Coordinates of C-alpha atoms and ligand atoms in Angstrom, one line a residue:
M444 CA -13.4 22.1 18.1
N445 CA -10.3 20.3 17.4
R446 CA -11.4 16.8 16.7
V447 CA -10.1 15.4 13.2
Y448 CA -11.2 12.8 11.3
I449 CA -9.0 11.5 8.2
K450 CA -10.3 9.5 5.5
T451 CA -8.0 7.6 3.6
Y452 CA -8.0 6.6 -0.5
G453 CA -5.8 4.2 -2.2
C454 CA -2.4 2.1 -1.3
Q455 CA -0.8 1.2 2.3
M456 CA 1.8 4.5 1.2
N457 CA -1.3 6.6 1.8
E458 CA -2.6 4.8 5.1
R459 CA 1.2 5.1 6.5
D460 CA 1.3 9.0 5.5
S461 CA -2.7 9.3 7.1
E462 CA -1.0 7.8 10.5
A463 CA 1.8 9.8 10.5
V464 CA 0.0 13.1 10.3
A465 CA -2.7 11.9 12.8
S466 CA 0.2 11.3 15.2
Q467 CA 1.6 14.7 14.4
L468 CA -1.8 16.2 15.1
A469 CA -2.2 13.9 18.2
A470 CA 1.0 15.5 19.5
R471 CA -0.4 19.1 18.9
G472 CA -3.3 18.2 21.2
Y473 CA -5.9 17.7 18.2
R474 CA -8.2 14.3 18.5
I475 CA -8.5 12.0 16.1
V476 CA -11.7 10.5 16.2
R477 CA -13.2 7.3 14.3
R478 CA -16.1 9.0 12.8
E479 CA -16.8 11.7 10.7
E480 CA -19.8 12.8 12.3
E481 CA -17.8 13.6 15.1
A482 CA -14.9 15.6 13.4
D483 CA -14.7 19.3 13.4
I484 CA -11.9 18.8 10.7
V485 CA -12.1 16.1 8.1
L486 CA -9.0 15.5 5.9
L487 CA -9.4 13.7 3.1
N488 CA -6.1 11.7 2.0
T489 CA -6.3 11.0 -1.7
C490 CA -5.4 8.8 -4.7
S491 CA -5.0 9.4 -8.6
V492 CA -3.8 6.1 -9.8
R493 CA -7.2 5.6 -11.5
D494 CA -9.8 7.9 -12.6
Q495 CA -12.5 6.5 -10.3
A496 CA -10.3 7.0 -6.7
E497 CA -10.3 10.9 -7.6
Q498 CA -14.1 11.3 -8.6
K499 CA -14.9 9.1 -5.0
A500 CA -12.7 11.6 -2.8
I501 CA -14.4 14.6 -5.0
G502 CA -17.8 13.4 -4.2
K503 CA -17.1 13.0 -0.6
M504 CA -15.7 16.2 -0.6
G505 CA -19.0 17.6 -2.0
Y506 CA -21.0 16.1 0.6
L507 CA -18.6 17.7 3.3
A508 CA -18.8 21.1 1.7
K509 CA -22.6 21.1 2.4
R510 CA -22.4 20.7 5.9
K511 CA -19.6 23.5 5.8
R512 CA -22.2 25.6 4.3
R513 CA -24.3 25.3 7.4
D514 CA -21.1 25.2 10.0
P515 CA -18.5 27.9 8.7
D516 CA -16.4 26.8 11.5
F517 CA -16.0 23.1 10.0
I518 CA -12.7 22.7 8.3
I519 CA -12.3 20.3 5.3
G520 CA -9.1 19.4 3.5
F521 CA -7.8 17.3 0.7
M522 CA -4.1 16.1 1.2
G523 CA -2.0 13.5 -0.9
C524 CA -1.7 12.6 -4.7
M525 CA -5.0 14.1 -6.0
A526 CA -4.2 17.1 -3.8
Q527 CA -0.8 17.1 -5.9
N528 CA -2.0 16.4 -9.3
R529 CA -5.1 19.0 -9.4
G530 CA -3.5 21.6 -6.8
A531 CA -5.7 24.9 -7.0
G532 CA -7.8 23.4 -9.8
L533 CA -9.6 21.5 -7.5
L534 CA -11.1 25.0 -6.0
D535 CA -13.3 25.5 -9.2
R536 CA -15.3 23.0 -8.4
L537 CA -15.3 22.9 -4.6
P538 CA -14.5 26.3 -3.6
D539 CA -15.2 25.8 0.2
V540 CA -12.3 23.4 0.6
D541 CA -10.0 25.3 3.2
L542 CA -6.7 23.1 2.6
I543 CA -4.7 21.6 -0.3
V544 CA -1.6 19.8 0.9
G545 CA 0.5 17.8 -1.3
T546 CA 2.6 15.0 -1.0
Q547 CA 5.7 16.3 0.1
R548 CA 4.2 18.4 2.7
F549 CA 2.0 16.5 5.0
H550 CA 3.8 17.4 8.1
H551 CA 2.8 21.1 7.8
V552 CA -0.6 20.3 8.3
P553 CA -0.6 20.7 11.8
D554 CA 0.3 24.3 11.3
Y555 CA -2.3 24.8 8.8
L556 CA -5.0 23.8 11.1
D557 CA -3.6 25.9 13.9
R558 CA -3.7 28.8 11.6
F559 CA -7.6 28.2 11.3
R560 CA -7.9 27.3 15.2
E561 CA -6.2 30.7 15.9
A562 CA -8.4 32.7 13.3
R563 CA -11.3 31.2 15.0
E564 CA -10.4 31.8 18.6
T565 CA -9.2 35.4 17.9
G566 CA -12.0 36.6 15.9
V567 CA -10.2 37.5 13.1
P568 CA -11.7 36.2 10.1
V569 CA -10.2 32.8 8.8
P570 CA -7.5 33.0 6.3
A571 CA -8.6 31.6 2.4
S572 CA -8.1 28.4 1.4
I573 CA -4.2 27.3 1.7
I574 CA -2.5 25.4 -0.7
D575 CA 1.0 23.8 -0.5
L576 CA 2.0 21.8 -3.1
D577 CA 5.9 22.9 -2.8
E578 CA 8.4 20.1 -3.1
E579 CA 10.7 19.8 -0.1
T580 CA 14.1 18.0 0.2
G581 CA 14.0 15.6 2.8
S582 CA 10.3 15.2 3.0
Q583 CA 10.4 11.3 3.2
N584 CA 12.3 11.5 6.5
T585 CA 9.2 13.3 8.0
I586 CA 7.2 10.0 7.8
R587 CA 8.3 8.1 10.7
E588 CA 5.7 8.9 13.9
H589 CA 3.3 6.3 14.9
L590 CA 0.4 7.0 17.1
P591 CA 1.8 6.3 20.5
D592 CA -1.3 4.9 22.6
R593 CA -2.0 2.2 20.0
R594 CA -0.1 -1.0 19.5
K595 CA 0.1 -2.0 16.2
V596 CA 0.7 -5.9 15.8
S597 CA 1.9 -5.2 12.3
A598 CA 2.8 -2.1 11.0
F599 CA 4.0 -0.1 8.0
V600 CA 7.2 1.7 7.7
S601 CA 8.0 4.0 4.8
I602 CA 11.2 3.4 3.5
M603 CA 11.1 5.9 0.5
Q604 CA 9.3 8.2 -1.6
G605 CA 8.7 8.6 -5.2
C606 CA 9.6 6.9 -8.2
N607 CA 12.0 7.5 -11.4
M608 CA 10.7 5.2 -13.6
A609 CA 8.3 6.4 -16.4
C610 CA 5.8 3.7 -17.2
T611 CA 3.5 5.2 -19.4
F612 CA 0.0 4.8 -18.0
C613 CA 1.1 5.9 -14.2
I614 CA 0.5 9.3 -13.1
V615 CA 2.9 8.5 -9.5
P616 CA 6.0 9.9 -10.5
K617 CA 4.4 13.1 -10.6
T618 CA 2.3 13.1 -7.4
R619 CA 4.8 11.5 -5.5
G620 CA 8.1 13.1 -6.9
S621 CA 11.4 11.6 -7.8
E622 CA 12.9 8.7 -5.6
R623 CA 14.1 9.6 -2.2
G624 CA 15.1 7.2 0.5
R625 CA 15.5 7.6 4.6
P626 CA 18.9 6.6 5.7
I627 CA 19.1 3.1 7.0
D628 CA 19.9 3.9 10.3
D629 CA 16.7 6.0 10.8
I630 CA 14.5 3.2 9.5
V631 CA 16.3 0.7 11.7
R632 CA 15.3 2.8 14.9
E633 CA 11.9 3.3 14.0
V634 CA 11.6 -0.4 13.6
E635 CA 13.2 -1.0 16.9
E636 CA 10.8 1.4 18.4
L637 CA 8.4 -0.3 17.0
A638 CA 9.4 -3.7 18.2
A639 CA 9.6 -2.2 21.8
R640 CA 6.1 -1.3 21.7
G641 CA 5.0 -4.5 20.8
T642 CA 5.2 -4.8 17.0
R643 CA 6.2 -7.8 15.6
E644 CA 5.4 -7.7 11.6
V645 CA 6.5 -4.7 9.5
T646 CA 5.8 -4.0 5.5
L647 CA 8.4 -1.9 4.3
L648 CA 6.7 0.7 1.7
G649 CA 8.0 2.5 -1.4
Q650 CA 6.6 3.0 -4.7
I651 CA 9.7 0.6 -6.2
V652 CA 11.8 -0.5 -2.9
T653 CA 14.1 -2.4 -5.1
S654 CA 15.8 1.1 -6.2
Y655 CA 16.2 1.8 -2.3
G656 CA 19.3 3.2 -1.7
R657 CA 20.7 3.3 -5.6
G658 CA 23.3 5.7 -6.0
E659 CA 23.7 6.7 -2.7
I660 CA 24.5 3.4 -0.4
P661 CA 27.1 1.3 -2.2
P662 CA 26.5 -2.2 -2.7
I663 CA 28.4 -4.3 -0.2
G664 CA 29.6 -7.9 -1.3
G665 CA 27.3 -8.2 -4.3
K666 CA 24.0 -7.1 -2.0
S667 CA 22.1 -4.2 -3.0
P668 CA 21.3 -1.1 -0.6
F669 CA 17.3 -2.9 -0.1
V670 CA 18.9 -6.4 0.7
Q671 CA 21.4 -4.7 3.2
L672 CA 18.5 -2.9 5.0
L673 CA 16.8 -6.1 5.0
E674 CA 19.3 -8.1 6.7
R675 CA 19.4 -4.9 9.4
I676 CA 15.6 -5.5 10.2
N677 CA 16.0 -9.2 10.5
A678 CA 18.4 -8.9 13.2
I679 CA 15.9 -6.7 15.2
D680 CA 14.9 -8.6 18.2
G681 CA 11.3 -8.9 18.8
I682 CA 10.4 -8.7 14.9
E683 CA 9.2 -12.0 13.7
R684 CA 8.0 -11.0 10.1
I685 CA 9.3 -9.0 7.3
R686 CA 7.3 -7.8 4.4
F687 CA 7.8 -5.3 1.6
T688 CA 5.8 -3.6 -1.1
S689 CA 6.3 -3.0 -4.3
P690 CA 9.4 -4.3 -5.8
H691 CA 10.0 -3.9 -9.5
P692 CA 11.0 -6.7 -11.7
R693 CA 13.8 -4.7 -12.7
G694 CA 15.5 -4.6 -9.5
F695 CA 14.6 -8.1 -8.6
N696 CA 17.9 -9.4 -8.8
R697 CA 19.7 -12.4 -7.4
D698 CA 20.9 -10.9 -4.0
L699 CA 16.9 -10.4 -3.2
A700 CA 15.9 -13.9 -4.6
E701 CA 18.5 -15.2 -2.1
A702 CA 17.4 -13.0 0.8
Y703 CA 14.4 -15.4 1.2
R704 CA 16.3 -18.3 2.0
R705 CA 18.9 -16.7 4.2
L706 CA 16.6 -14.1 6.3
P707 CA 14.2 -16.5 8.5
K708 CA 12.2 -13.5 9.2
L709 CA 11.4 -12.2 5.4
C710 CA 7.9 -14.2 4.4
E711 CA 7.4 -16.3 1.8
Y712 CA 5.2 -14.2 0.0
V713 CA 5.8 -11.6 -2.6
H714 CA 4.2 -9.0 -4.5
L715 CA 5.8 -8.4 -8.2
P716 CA 3.9 -6.2 -10.2
L717 CA 3.4 -8.1 -14.0
Q718 CA 0.8 -5.4 -15.5
S719 CA 1.0 -7.8 -18.9
G720 CA 2.0 -10.6 -20.2
S721 CA 2.5 -9.6 -23.6
D722 CA 6.1 -8.2 -24.4
R723 CA 4.6 -6.0 -27.1
M724 CA 2.5 -4.3 -24.2
L725 CA 5.2 -4.0 -22.0
R726 CA 7.1 -2.3 -24.5
R727 CA 4.4 0.1 -24.9
M728 CA 4.1 0.5 -21.0
N729 CA 7.7 1.5 -20.9
R730 CA 8.0 -1.6 -18.4
P731 CA 11.4 -2.9 -19.2
Y732 CA 11.9 -6.2 -18.6
S733 CA 9.9 -9.0 -20.6
R734 CA 7.6 -12.1 -19.7
K735 CA 10.8 -14.4 -20.3
K736 CA 13.0 -12.1 -17.3
Y737 CA 9.9 -11.8 -15.5
M738 CA 9.6 -15.8 -15.1
E739 CA 13.4 -16.1 -14.9
I740 CA 12.5 -14.2 -11.4
V741 CA 9.7 -16.4 -10.5
N742 CA 11.5 -19.5 -11.1
E743 CA 14.5 -18.2 -9.1
L744 CA 12.5 -17.7 -6.3
R745 CA 10.5 -21.0 -6.3
R746 CA 13.9 -22.5 -6.2
N747 CA 14.9 -20.6 -3.3
V748 CA 11.5 -21.1 -1.8
P749 CA 9.6 -23.7 -3.3
D750 CA 6.4 -22.7 -0.9
M751 CA 6.8 -18.9 -2.3
Y752 CA 3.3 -17.1 -2.6
F753 CA 2.8 -14.6 -5.1
S754 CA 0.7 -11.8 -5.8
T755 CA 0.8 -9.1 -8.5
D756 CA -0.7 -6.0 -10.1
I757 CA -2.3 -6.3 -13.7
I758 CA -3.9 -3.9 -16.2
V759 CA -6.2 -4.9 -18.5
G760 CA -7.0 -2.5 -21.5
F761 CA -4.2 -0.5 -21.8
P762 CA -4.5 1.0 -25.4
G763 CA -3.6 -1.5 -28.0
E764 CA -4.4 -4.7 -26.0
T765 CA -5.8 -7.1 -28.4
E766 CA -7.1 -10.5 -27.5
V767 CA -3.6 -11.9 -28.4
D768 CA -1.9 -9.8 -25.9
F769 CA -4.5 -10.3 -23.2
R770 CA -4.4 -14.3 -23.9
Q771 CA -0.5 -13.9 -23.4
T772 CA -1.3 -12.5 -19.8
C773 CA -3.6 -14.9 -19.0
E774 CA -0.6 -17.8 -19.6
V775 CA 1.5 -16.2 -17.5
F776 CA -1.5 -15.7 -14.7
E777 CA -1.9 -19.5 -15.2
E778 CA 2.1 -20.0 -15.2
V779 CA 2.8 -18.5 -11.8
G780 CA -0.5 -19.1 -10.2
Y781 CA -1.0 -16.2 -8.5
D782 CA -2.0 -16.3 -4.6
M783 CA -3.4 -12.8 -4.4
A784 CA -3.9 -10.2 -7.5
Y785 CA -4.8 -6.9 -8.2
I786 CA -6.8 -6.5 -11.3
F787 CA -6.8 -2.8 -12.8
K788 CA -9.0 -1.9 -16.0
Y789 CA -7.1 0.9 -17.6
S790 CA -7.5 4.3 -16.8
K791 CA -7.0 7.4 -18.8
R792 CA -4.5 9.7 -16.2
S793 CA -4.4 13.0 -18.1
G794 CA -0.6 14.0 -18.7
T795 CA 0.7 10.4 -19.1
P796 CA 2.0 9.0 -22.8
A797 CA -0.8 6.4 -22.6
A798 CA -3.8 8.7 -22.2
E799 CA -2.5 9.9 -26.3
M800 CA -2.0 6.9 -27.4
G801 CA -4.7 5.6 -29.8
D802 CA -6.7 2.0 -29.5
Q803 CA -8.1 2.7 -26.5
V804 CA -10.1 -0.3 -25.3
P805 CA -13.6 -0.4 -24.9
A806 CA -14.8 -0.5 -21.5
D807 CA -17.1 -3.8 -22.4
V808 CA -14.0 -5.5 -23.4
K809 CA -11.7 -3.9 -20.1
E810 CA -15.0 -5.5 -18.1
A811 CA -14.5 -8.7 -19.6
R812 CA -10.7 -9.2 -19.4
N813 CA -11.2 -8.1 -15.9
R814 CA -13.5 -10.8 -15.0
E815 CA -11.9 -13.5 -16.4
L816 CA -8.7 -13.2 -14.7
L817 CA -10.7 -12.6 -11.4
G818 CA -12.1 -16.2 -12.4
I819 CA -8.8 -17.7 -12.7
L820 CA -7.4 -15.9 -9.5
E821 CA -10.3 -17.2 -7.3
K822 CA -9.9 -20.7 -8.8
R823 CA -6.2 -20.7 -7.8
S824 CA -6.7 -18.8 -4.6
N825 CA -9.4 -21.4 -3.5
R826 CA -7.5 -24.7 -4.5
R827 CA -4.2 -23.2 -2.8
N828 CA -6.6 -22.6 0.4
Q829 CA -7.8 -26.4 0.1
E830 CA -4.4 -27.4 0.0
L831 CA -3.4 -25.9 3.5
V832 CA -6.5 -27.6 5.4
G833 CA -5.2 -30.6 7.1
T834 CA -1.7 -28.9 7.8
T835 CA -0.5 -26.5 10.7
Q836 CA -0.2 -22.7 10.2
E837 CA 2.2 -20.4 12.0
I838 CA -0.2 -17.2 12.7
L839 CA 0.8 -14.0 14.0
V840 CA -2.4 -13.0 15.7
E841 CA -3.7 -9.7 15.2
G842 CA -6.5 -9.4 17.4
P843 CA -10.3 -10.2 17.4
A844 CA -12.1 -10.8 14.4
R845 CA -15.3 -8.4 13.8
K846 CA -17.7 -11.0 13.7
G847 CA -18.1 -14.0 16.1
P848 CA -15.9 -15.4 18.9
Y849 CA -12.9 -15.9 16.4
F850 CA -9.8 -14.0 16.6
T851 CA -7.6 -13.3 13.3
G852 CA -4.5 -13.2 12.4
R853 CA -2.4 -14.1 8.9
T854 CA 0.0 -16.8 7.8
R855 CA 3.7 -16.4 6.7
G856 CA 1.9 -16.6 3.5
N857 CA -0.6 -13.9 4.0
R858 CA -3.8 -16.1 4.2
V859 CA -6.4 -14.7 6.5
A860 CA -7.1 -17.4 9.3
F861 CA -9.6 -17.5 12.0
F862 CA -9.6 -19.2 15.0
E863 CA -11.3 -19.4 19.0
G864 CA -8.5 -17.2 20.9
S865 CA -8.1 -14.7 23.5
E866 CA -6.8 -11.3 23.9
R867 CA -3.6 -12.7 25.8
L868 CA -2.4 -14.1 22.3
V869 CA -2.6 -10.5 20.3
G870 CA 1.1 -10.2 18.9
E871 CA 1.9 -13.9 19.4
L872 CA 2.7 -16.4 16.9
V873 CA 0.6 -19.4 17.4
T874 CA 0.2 -22.7 15.5
V875 CA -3.1 -23.6 14.1
N876 CA -4.7 -26.7 12.7
V877 CA -6.8 -25.7 9.5
D878 CA -10.0 -27.5 9.5
R879 CA -11.9 -26.0 6.5
A880 CA -11.4 -23.1 4.0
T881 CA -12.9 -20.4 1.8
V882 CA -11.5 -18.6 -1.4
S883 CA -10.5 -15.8 1.3
S884 CA -10.0 -17.3 4.6
L885 CA -8.8 -20.5 6.7
Y886 CA -10.6 -21.7 10.0
G887 CA -9.1 -23.6 12.4
S888 CA -8.2 -24.0 16.0
L889 CA -5.2 -23.8 18.1
A890 CA -2.8 -26.5 18.2
L891 CA -1.8 -27.6 22.1
A892 CA 1.5 -28.0 21.7
G893 CA 3.8 -25.2 22.6
V894 CA 0.7 -23.1 22.8
D895 CA -0.3 -21.8 26.6
A896 CA -4.0 -21.0 25.1
Ligands
SAH1002 N1 4.9 0.7 -8.0 C1 3.8 1.3 -7.3 C2 2.9 1.4 -8.1 C3 1.7 2.1 -7.9 S1 0.3 2.1 -8.7 C4 3.2 0.1 -6.2 O1 3.4 -1.0 -6.3 O2 3.5 0.7 -5.1 C5 -0.1 0.8 -8.4 C6 -0.9 0.1 -9.4 O3 -1.9 0.5 -9.8 C7 0.3 -0.4 -10.2 O4 1.2 -1.4 -10.2 C8 -0.8 -0.8 -11.8 O5 -1.0 -2.1 -11.8 C9 -2.0 0.2 -11.2 N2 -2.1 1.2 -12.4 C10 -1.4 2.5 -12.1 N3 -1.6 3.5 -12.8 C11 -2.9 2.8 -13.6 C12 -3.5 3.3 -14.9 N4 -3.8 4.3 -15.2 N5 -4.7 2.5 -14.7 C13 -5.2 1.2 -14.1 N6 -4.1 0.9 -13.4 C14 -3.0 1.5 -13.1
F3S1003 FE1 4.2 3.9 -11.3 FE2 5.7 2.5 -12.6 FE3 6.8 3.9 -10.6 S1 3.9 1.9 -12.0 S2 5.1 4.1 -9.3 S3 6.1 4.5 -12.7 S4 7.4 1.5 -11.2

């Protein structure tokens, strides 16, 4: 009765948090299973960024609650952002939920599950629902465990929690709390351990990584704490590639742009959230930069690395967004030529300032704007991939592809590639001749030189 299934909604930080919980549970003797039907305990790690993500998790829990009514020993719980955001209110609709654990208390999940288990084994009635949404000093330092039995060629590393900005649309400062960074040495040690176990690529995670260590770690020679951290990781043997998400344009200074040229392991792919190309919208969003400033960062990066790949986050249909505002977003979108973009239709989050603003944009307008940007993205992304046909690309081999005889990996620019390989190449950097491409993927064959396939 100790088999746990964890389902994760939302962003990479959530995936990372789920993995840390899984590894803490495994250390406590729980078994992590890959299928919900095999589990005695199901935990949903939730997202609150948009209403749709919350509704999905609530729907799923409704389904799980039905099973619990047939099988009272079955344990179900919410963790993460929606747990933090809605707390005990979740029990109004879902009274059968056993566990509601917020974003600073993930590491207490094993204790809580032990309590249910003990109660069952001793015949004592199980406790009523456990709700824990407390703040905890130092909780950012608890997200460091990785599953020991699984080699991860590419691993996420959480470097900080929370966000001190107040974008008017965003619920994250409420669900994740204020900024707390982990000490550089702890992060470096974690990455060294990962490297020793075969990790070749790390993605550093935080809501606003450009603020990492600010106010705690002094700048050295004009280099921010975040750039200092990148330098330390660049020096770790075995790590071949470094990525991070997400920076904020406000903290994207010259030292970081130059790091791309100086640090060979830092991949030429940057996720730089724009949100809107209209200065008027940016002001209403409380995003403290202008379109001009954003383009300066893009151009500075291109000066340092001409071959830079760009990705972004956009919100369409923010309250008050007119056709003129939206055209400005399209212009920036074309001008930067994003290789990847996450385009969101604005979703009202109660408790945020934007939810109270007038001029909410009708759903069909949001939908049309969303489609238009997706169209631009598809064209551009396809063009970029077609340009890669006939070139050779360095691929970090991640493993067998889901379908066919192929193996899969990514270029430094984060393009997915498929090729015929072998298990021995997993975790290796190989050179692939790109033979053809679709919008989303490259297809090729291993180049012979330098590869012992
Ligand atoms: N700085 C964080 C942002 C987290 S939210 C990070 O990049 O990790 C991720 C993205 O979701 C935001 O950049 C924004 O584009 C989008 N988003 C946030 N709140 C939203 C809302 N209320 N409606 C629609 N999209 C939203
Ligand atoms: Fe959200 Fe803005 Fe922070 S998008 S996570 S409040 S930078």
